[in-house]
mmCIF file of C-alpha atoms in Angstrom:
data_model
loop_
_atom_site.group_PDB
_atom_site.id
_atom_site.type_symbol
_atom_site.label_atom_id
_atom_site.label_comp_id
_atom_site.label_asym_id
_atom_site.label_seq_id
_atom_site.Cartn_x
_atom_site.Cartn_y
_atom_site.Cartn_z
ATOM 1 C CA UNK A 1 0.000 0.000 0.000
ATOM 2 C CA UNK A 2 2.844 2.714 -0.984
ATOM 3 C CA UNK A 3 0.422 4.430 -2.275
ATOM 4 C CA UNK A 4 -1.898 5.329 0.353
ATOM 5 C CA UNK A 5 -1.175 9.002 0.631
ATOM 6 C CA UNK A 6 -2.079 9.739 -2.625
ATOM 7 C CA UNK A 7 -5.247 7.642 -2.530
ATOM 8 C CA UNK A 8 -6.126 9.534 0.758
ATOM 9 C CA UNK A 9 -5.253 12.906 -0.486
ATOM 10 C CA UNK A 10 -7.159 12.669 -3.706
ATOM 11 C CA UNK A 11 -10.271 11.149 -1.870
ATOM 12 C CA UNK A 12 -10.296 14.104 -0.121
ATOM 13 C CA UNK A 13 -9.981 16.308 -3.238
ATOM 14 C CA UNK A 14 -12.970 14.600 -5.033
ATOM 15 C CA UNK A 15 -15.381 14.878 -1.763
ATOM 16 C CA UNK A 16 -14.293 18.879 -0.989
ATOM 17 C CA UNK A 17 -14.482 19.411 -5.156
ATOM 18 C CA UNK A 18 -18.154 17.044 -5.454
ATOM 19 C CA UNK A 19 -19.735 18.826 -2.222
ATOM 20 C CA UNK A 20 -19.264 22.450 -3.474
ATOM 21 C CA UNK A 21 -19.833 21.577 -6.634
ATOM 22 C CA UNK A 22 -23.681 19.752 -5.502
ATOM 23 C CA UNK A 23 -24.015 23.096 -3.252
ATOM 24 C CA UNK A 24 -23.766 25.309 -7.071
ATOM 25 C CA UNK A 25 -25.674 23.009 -9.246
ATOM 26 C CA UNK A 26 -28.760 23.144 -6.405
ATOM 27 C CA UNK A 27 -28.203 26.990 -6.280
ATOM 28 C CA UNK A 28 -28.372 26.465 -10.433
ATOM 29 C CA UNK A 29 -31.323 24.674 -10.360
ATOM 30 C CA UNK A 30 -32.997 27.234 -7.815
ATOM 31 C CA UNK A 31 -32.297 30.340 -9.571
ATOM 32 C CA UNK A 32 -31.448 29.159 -13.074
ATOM 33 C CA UNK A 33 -27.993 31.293 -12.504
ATOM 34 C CA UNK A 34 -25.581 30.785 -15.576
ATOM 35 C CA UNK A 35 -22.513 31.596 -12.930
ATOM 36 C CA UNK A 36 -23.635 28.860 -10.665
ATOM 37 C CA UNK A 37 -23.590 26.592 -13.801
ATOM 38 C CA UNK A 38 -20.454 27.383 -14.546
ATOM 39 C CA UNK A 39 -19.207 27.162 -10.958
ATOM 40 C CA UNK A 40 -21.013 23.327 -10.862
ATOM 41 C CA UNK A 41 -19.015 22.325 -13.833
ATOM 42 C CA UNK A 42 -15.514 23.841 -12.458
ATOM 43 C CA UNK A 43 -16.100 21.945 -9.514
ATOM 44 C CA UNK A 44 -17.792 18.753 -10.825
ATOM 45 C CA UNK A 45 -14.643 18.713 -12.538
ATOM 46 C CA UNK A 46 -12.244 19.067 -10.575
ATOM 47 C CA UNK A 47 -14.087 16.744 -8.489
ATOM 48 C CA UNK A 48 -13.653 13.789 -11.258
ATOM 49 C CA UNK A 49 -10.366 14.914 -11.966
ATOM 50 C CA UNK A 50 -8.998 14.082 -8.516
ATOM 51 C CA UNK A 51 -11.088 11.125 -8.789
ATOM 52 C CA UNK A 52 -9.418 10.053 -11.310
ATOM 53 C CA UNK A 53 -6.456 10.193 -10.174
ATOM 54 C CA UNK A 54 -7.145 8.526 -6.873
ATOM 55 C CA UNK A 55 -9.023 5.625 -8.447
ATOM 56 C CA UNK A 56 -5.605 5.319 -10.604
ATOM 57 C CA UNK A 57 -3.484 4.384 -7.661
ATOM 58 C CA UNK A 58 -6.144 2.401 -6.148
ATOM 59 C CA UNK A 59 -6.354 0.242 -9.041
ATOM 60 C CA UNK A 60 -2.652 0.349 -9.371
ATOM 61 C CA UNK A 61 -2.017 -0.963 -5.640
ATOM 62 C CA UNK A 62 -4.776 -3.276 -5.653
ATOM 63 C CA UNK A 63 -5.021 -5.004 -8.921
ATOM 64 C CA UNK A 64 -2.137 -4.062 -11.118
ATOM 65 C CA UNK A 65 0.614 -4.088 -8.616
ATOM 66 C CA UNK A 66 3.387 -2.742 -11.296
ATOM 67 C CA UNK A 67 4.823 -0.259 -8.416
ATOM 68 C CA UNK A 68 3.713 3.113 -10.742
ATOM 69 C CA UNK A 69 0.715 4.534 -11.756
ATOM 70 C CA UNK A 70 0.334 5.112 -15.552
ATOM 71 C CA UNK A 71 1.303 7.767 -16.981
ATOM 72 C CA UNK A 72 -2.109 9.069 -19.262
ATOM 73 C CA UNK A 73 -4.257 7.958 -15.965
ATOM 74 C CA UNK A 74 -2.472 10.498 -13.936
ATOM 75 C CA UNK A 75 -2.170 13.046 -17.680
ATOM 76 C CA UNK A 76 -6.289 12.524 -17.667
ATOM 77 C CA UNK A 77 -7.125 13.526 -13.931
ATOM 78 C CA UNK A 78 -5.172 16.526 -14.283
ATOM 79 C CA UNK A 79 -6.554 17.291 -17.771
ATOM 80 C CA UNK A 80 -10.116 17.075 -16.294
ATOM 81 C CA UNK A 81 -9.144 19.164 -12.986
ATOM 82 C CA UNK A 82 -7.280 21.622 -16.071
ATOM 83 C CA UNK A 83 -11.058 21.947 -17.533
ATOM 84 C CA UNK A 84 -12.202 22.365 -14.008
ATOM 85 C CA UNK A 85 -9.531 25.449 -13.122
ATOM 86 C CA UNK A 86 -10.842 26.725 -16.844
ATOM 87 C CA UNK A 87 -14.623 27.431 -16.295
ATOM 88 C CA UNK A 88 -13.770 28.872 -13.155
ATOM 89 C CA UNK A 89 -11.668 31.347 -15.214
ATOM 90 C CA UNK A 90 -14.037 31.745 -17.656
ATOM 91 C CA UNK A 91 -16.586 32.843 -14.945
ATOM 92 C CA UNK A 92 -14.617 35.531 -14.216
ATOM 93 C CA UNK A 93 -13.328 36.488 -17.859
ATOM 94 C CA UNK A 94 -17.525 37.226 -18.015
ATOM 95 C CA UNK A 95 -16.365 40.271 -15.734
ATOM 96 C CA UNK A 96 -13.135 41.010 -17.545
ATOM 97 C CA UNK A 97 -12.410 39.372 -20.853
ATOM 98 C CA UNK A 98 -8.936 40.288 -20.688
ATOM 99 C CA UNK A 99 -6.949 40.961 -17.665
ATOM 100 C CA UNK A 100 -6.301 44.034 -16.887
ATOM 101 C CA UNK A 101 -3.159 43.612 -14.497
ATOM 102 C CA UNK A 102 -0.147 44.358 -16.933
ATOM 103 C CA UNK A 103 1.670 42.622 -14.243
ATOM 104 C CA UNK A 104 -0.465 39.233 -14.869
ATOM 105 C CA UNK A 105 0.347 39.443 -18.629
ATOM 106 C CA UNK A 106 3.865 39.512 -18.256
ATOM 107 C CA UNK A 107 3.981 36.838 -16.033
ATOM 108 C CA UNK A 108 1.213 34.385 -18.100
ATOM 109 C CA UNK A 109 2.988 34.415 -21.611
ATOM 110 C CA UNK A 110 6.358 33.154 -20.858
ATOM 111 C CA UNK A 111 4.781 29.980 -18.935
ATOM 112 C CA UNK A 112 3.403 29.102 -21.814
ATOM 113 C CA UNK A 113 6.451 29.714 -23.855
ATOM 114 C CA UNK A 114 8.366 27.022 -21.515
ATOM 115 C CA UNK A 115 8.890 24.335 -23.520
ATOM 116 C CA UNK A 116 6.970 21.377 -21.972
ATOM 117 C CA UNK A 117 8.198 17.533 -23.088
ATOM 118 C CA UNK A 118 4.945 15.623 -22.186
ATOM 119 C CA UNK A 119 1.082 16.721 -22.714
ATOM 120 C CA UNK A 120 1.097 16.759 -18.589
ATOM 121 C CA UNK A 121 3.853 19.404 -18.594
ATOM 122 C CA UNK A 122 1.173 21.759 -20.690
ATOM 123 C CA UNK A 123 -1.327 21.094 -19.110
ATOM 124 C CA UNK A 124 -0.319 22.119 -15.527
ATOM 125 C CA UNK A 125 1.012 25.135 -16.855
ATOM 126 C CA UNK A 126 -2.391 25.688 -18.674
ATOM 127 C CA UNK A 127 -3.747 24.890 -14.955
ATOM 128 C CA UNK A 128 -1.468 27.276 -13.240
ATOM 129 C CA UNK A 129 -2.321 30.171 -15.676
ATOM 130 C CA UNK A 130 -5.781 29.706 -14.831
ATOM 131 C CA UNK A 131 -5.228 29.790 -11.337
ATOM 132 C CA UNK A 132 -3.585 32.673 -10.977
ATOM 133 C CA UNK A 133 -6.108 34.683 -13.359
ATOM 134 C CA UNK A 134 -8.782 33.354 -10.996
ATOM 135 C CA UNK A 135 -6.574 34.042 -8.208
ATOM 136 C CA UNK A 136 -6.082 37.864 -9.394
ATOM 137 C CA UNK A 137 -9.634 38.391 -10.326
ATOM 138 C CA UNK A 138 -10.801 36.932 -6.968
ATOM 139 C CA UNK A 139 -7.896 39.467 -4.922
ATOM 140 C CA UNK A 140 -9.531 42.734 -7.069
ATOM 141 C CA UNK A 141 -12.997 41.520 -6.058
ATOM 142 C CA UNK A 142 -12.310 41.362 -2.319
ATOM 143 C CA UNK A 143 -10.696 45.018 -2.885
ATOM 144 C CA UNK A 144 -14.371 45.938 -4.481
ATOM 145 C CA UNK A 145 -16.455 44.219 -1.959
ATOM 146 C CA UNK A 146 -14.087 44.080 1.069
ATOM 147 C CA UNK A 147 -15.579 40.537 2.106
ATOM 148 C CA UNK A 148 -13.932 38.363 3.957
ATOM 149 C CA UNK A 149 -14.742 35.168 2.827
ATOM 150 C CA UNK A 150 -13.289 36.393 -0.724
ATOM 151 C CA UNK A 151 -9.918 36.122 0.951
ATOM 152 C CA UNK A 152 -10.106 32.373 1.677
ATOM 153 C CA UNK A 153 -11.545 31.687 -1.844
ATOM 154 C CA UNK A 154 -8.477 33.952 -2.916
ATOM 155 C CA UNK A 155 -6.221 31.966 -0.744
ATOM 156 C CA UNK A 156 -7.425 28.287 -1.827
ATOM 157 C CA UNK A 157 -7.687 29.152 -5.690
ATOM 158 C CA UNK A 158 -3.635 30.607 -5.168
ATOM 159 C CA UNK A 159 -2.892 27.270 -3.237
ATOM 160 C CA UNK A 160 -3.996 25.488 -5.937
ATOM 161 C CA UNK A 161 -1.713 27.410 -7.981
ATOM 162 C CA UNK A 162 1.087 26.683 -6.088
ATOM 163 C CA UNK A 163 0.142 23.149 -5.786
ATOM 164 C CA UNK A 164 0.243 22.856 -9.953
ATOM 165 C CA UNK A 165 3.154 24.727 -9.961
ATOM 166 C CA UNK A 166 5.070 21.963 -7.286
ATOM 167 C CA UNK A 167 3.290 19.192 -9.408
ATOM 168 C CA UNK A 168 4.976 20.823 -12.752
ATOM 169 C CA UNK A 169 8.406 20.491 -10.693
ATOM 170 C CA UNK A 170 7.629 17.143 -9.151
ATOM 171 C CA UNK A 171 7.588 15.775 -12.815
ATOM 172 C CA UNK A 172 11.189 17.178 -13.222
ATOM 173 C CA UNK A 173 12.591 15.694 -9.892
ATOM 174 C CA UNK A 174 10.315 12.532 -9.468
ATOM 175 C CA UNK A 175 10.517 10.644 -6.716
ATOM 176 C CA UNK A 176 11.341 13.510 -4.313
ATOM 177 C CA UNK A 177 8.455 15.344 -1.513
ATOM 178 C CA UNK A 178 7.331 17.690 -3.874
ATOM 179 C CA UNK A 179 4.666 15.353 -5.291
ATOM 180 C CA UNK A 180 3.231 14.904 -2.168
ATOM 181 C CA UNK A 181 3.798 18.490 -0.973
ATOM 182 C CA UNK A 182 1.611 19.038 -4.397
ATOM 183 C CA UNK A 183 -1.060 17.504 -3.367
ATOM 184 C CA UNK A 184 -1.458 18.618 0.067
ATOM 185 C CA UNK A 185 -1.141 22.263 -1.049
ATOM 186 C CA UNK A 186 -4.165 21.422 -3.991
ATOM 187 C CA UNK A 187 -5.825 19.949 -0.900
ATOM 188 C CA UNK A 188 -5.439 22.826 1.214
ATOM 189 C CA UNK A 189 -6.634 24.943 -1.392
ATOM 190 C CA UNK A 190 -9.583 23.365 -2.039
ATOM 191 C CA UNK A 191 -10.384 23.113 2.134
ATOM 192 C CA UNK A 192 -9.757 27.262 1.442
ATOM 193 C CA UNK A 193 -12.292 27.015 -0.740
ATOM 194 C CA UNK A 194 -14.755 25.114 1.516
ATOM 195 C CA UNK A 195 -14.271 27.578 4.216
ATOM 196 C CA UNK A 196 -16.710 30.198 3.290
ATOM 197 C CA UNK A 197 -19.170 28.132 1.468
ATOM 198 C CA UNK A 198 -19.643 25.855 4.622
ATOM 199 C CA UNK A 199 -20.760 29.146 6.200
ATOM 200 C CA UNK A 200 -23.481 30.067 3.648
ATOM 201 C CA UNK A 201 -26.706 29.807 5.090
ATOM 202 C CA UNK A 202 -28.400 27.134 2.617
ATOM 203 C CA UNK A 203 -30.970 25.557 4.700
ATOM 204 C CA UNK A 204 -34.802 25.735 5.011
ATOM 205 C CA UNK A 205 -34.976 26.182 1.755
ATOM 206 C CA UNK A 206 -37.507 24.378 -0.326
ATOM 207 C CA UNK A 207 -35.519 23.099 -3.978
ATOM 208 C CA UNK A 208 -36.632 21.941 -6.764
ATOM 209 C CA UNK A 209 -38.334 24.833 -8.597
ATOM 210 C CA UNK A 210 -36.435 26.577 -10.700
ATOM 211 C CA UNK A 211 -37.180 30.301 -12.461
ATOM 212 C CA UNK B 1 -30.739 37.913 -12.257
ATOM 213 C CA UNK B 2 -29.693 40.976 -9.746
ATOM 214 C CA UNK B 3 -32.963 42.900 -11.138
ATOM 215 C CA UNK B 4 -35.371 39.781 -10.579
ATOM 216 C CA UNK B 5 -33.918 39.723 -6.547
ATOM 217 C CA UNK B 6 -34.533 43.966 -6.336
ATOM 218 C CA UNK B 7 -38.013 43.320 -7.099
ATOM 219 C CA UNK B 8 -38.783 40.691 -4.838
ATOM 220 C CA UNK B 9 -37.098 42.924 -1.980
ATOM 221 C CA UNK B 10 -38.936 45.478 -2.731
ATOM 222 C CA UNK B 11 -42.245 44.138 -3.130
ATOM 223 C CA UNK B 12 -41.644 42.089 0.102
ATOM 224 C CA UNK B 13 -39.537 44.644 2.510
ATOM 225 C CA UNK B 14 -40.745 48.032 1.235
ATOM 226 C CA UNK B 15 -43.893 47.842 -0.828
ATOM 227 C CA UNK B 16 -45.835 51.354 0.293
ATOM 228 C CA UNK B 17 -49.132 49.672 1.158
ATOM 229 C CA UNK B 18 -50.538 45.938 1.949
ATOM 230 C CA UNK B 19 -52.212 45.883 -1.607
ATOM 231 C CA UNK B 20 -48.650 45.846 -2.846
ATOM 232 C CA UNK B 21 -46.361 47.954 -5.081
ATOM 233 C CA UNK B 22 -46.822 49.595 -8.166
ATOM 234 C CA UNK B 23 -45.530 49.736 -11.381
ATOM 235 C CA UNK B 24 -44.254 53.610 -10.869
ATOM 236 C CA UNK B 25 -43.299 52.627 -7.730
ATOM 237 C CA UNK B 26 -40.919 49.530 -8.874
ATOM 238 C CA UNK B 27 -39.262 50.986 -11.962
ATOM 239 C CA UNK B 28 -38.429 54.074 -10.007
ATOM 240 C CA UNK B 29 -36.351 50.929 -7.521
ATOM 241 C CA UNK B 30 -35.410 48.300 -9.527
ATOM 242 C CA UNK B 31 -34.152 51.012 -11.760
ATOM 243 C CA UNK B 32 -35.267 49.613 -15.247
ATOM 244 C CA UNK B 33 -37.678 50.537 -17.909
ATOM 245 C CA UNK B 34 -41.136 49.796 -18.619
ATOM 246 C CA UNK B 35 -40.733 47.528 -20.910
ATOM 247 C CA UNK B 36 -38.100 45.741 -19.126
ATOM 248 C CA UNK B 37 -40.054 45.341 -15.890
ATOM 249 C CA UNK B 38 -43.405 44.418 -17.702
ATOM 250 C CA UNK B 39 -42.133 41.473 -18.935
ATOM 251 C CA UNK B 40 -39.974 40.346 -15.620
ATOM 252 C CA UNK B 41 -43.076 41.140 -13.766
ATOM 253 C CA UNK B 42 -45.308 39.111 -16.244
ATOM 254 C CA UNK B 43 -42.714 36.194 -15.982
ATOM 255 C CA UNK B 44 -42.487 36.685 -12.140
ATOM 256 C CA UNK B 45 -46.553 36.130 -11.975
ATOM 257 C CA UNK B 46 -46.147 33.286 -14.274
ATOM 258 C CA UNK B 47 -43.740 31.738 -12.289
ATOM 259 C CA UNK B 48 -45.812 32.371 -9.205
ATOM 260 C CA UNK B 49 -43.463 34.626 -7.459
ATOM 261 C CA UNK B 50 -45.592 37.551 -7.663
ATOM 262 C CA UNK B 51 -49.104 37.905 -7.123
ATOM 263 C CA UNK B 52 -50.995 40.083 -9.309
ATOM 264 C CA UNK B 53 -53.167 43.011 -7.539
ATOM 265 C CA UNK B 54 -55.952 44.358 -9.892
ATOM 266 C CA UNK B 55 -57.572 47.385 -8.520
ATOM 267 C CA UNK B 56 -59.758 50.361 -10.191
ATOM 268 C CA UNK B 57 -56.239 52.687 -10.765
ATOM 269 C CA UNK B 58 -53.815 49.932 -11.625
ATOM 270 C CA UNK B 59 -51.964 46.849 -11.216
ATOM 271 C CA UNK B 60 -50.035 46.351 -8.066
ATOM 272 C CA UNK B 61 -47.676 43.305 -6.966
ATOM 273 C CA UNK B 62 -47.209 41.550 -4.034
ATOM 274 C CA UNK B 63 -44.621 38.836 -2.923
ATOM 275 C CA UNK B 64 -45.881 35.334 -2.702
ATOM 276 C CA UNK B 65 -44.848 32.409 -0.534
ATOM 277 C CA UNK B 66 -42.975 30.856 -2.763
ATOM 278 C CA UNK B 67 -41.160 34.343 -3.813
ATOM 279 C CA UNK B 68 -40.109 34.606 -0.354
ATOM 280 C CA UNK B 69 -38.710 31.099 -0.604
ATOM 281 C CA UNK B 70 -37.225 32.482 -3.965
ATOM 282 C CA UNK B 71 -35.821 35.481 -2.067
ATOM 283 C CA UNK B 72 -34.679 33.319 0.773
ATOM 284 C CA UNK B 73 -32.506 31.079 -1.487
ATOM 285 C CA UNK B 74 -31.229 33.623 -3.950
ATOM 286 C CA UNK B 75 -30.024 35.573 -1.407
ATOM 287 C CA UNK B 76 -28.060 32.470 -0.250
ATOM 288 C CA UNK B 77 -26.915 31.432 -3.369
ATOM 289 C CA UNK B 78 -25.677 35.127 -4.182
ATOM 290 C CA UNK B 79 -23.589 35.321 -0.932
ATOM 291 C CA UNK B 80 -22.326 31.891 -2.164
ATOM 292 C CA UNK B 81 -21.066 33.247 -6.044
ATOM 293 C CA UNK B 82 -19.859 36.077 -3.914
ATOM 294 C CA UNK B 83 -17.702 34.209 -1.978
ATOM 295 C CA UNK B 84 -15.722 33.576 -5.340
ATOM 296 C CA UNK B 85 -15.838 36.955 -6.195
ATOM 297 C CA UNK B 86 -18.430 36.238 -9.002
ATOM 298 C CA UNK B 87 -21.697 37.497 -9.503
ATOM 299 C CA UNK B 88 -25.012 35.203 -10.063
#
């Protein structure tokens, strides 16, 4: 069972990502909200993303046995997290197409210059970028509102960032800590993320009708 | 979305009278025109949000049950997209 932490840790990510993303698709079906849609699918995502992932290693330390995961189960849960980390993006690109940070800019285009040698290389760095836009847009809309909460949705969207970023270098130095310092950042981002949803008030309401 | 959640709150927190609020009165809060309300407020009744006041001098709306259940849960639901720094 070498590969318990990563089973563990990936549960984890797929019950954090599948709750919030049940708690948007009710709020979807209650007010018919295109944002909440998009929010279910982010997280719905990322949900079967680390699902994916976990249900690799399980498979790999219970039935397989080979002593390594393979390679396009791993390349698929993070491409499904990727499309995850995208809608979440795009729900703020409805705000702001572009951008606007000049600073953000100059820091997105070279990481996708870097040349990556495997489809997993791109597509953490596609992950990252997304991140930090939704990272950036999140940090200007807690300067506009001055809510709270935005900081820990802030905070788990940039650990997440970080955590893709560690992943990206984990594939350069396997077998070292950063893999599973990786995953408990993504997992302490996402626990960010559950912070301030836990604390929305979504009971007594009736469900089911929807406008 | 935002527009359909000012009318509720109006009608149900500061409609002038019991008989309910007008159209005057709703335009001048929800901010929109004519028009534009009409047809949210013909959807609203559809959907059985609103309830539909006839009287001699005009039309006046009043909050339902199930638009205060409506209320109730956008209001949740908007605190949760604004937790993310998004709007619903």
């Amino acid at each position: 069972m070498q590969f318990v932490f990563e089973i563990i840790l990936n549960l984890v990510g797929f019950l954090v990502g599948i709750v919030i993303g049940i708690l948007s698709y009710v709020g979807y079906k209650n007010t018919g909200s295109p944002t909440l849609f998009r929010l279910t699918i982010a997280f719905l995502s990322i949900s079967i993303g680390f699902g994916v992932v976990g249900a690799g290693f399980l498979t790999e330390s219970l039935v397989i046995k080979s002593g390594e995961i393979e390679p396009w189960v791993q390349t698929l849960g993070i491409g499904i997290q990727t499309i995850g980390y995208f809608f979440i993006a795009f729900s703020h690109s409805i705000k702001a197409f572009f951008p606007k940070s000049r600073y953000f800019r100059t820091l997105a285009i070279p990481l996708f210059v870097v040349p990556g040698n495997s489809i997993e290389h791109i597509i953490r760095s596609i992950s990252f970028i997304l991140l930090i836009y939704g990272t950036i847009e999140t940090i200007l809309s807690y300067m506009a509102n001055k809510k709270s909460s935005t900081v820990f949705v802030a905070s788990g969207l940039g650990l997440l960032a970080l955590g893709e970023f560690l992943g990206w270098y984990s594939v350069v130095f396997p077998q070292s800590i950063l893999y599973y310092v990786s995953i408990s950042t993504k997992i302490a981002g996402l626990g960010a993320l559950f912070v301030p949803v836990s604390k929305v008030p979504l009971t007594g309401m009736k469900f089911g009708g929807s406008l | 979305m935002s527009i359909i959640g000012d009318i509720l709150a109006t009608t149900r927190d500061e409609a002038p009278d019991e008989s309910g609020a007008s159209v005057t009165y709703l335009i001048r809060k929800a901010n929109v025109s004519h028009v534009r309300l009409s047809k949210i407020l013909e959807m609203l009744v559809q959907q059985g949000l609103l309830e539909q006041r006839s009287s001699d001098r005009a039309c006046k709306y009043k909050i339902s049950d199930r638009g205060r259940e409506f209320l109730q849960a956008y209001r949740g639901f908007r605190e949760f997209a604004d937790n993310f720094g998004l709007r619903i």
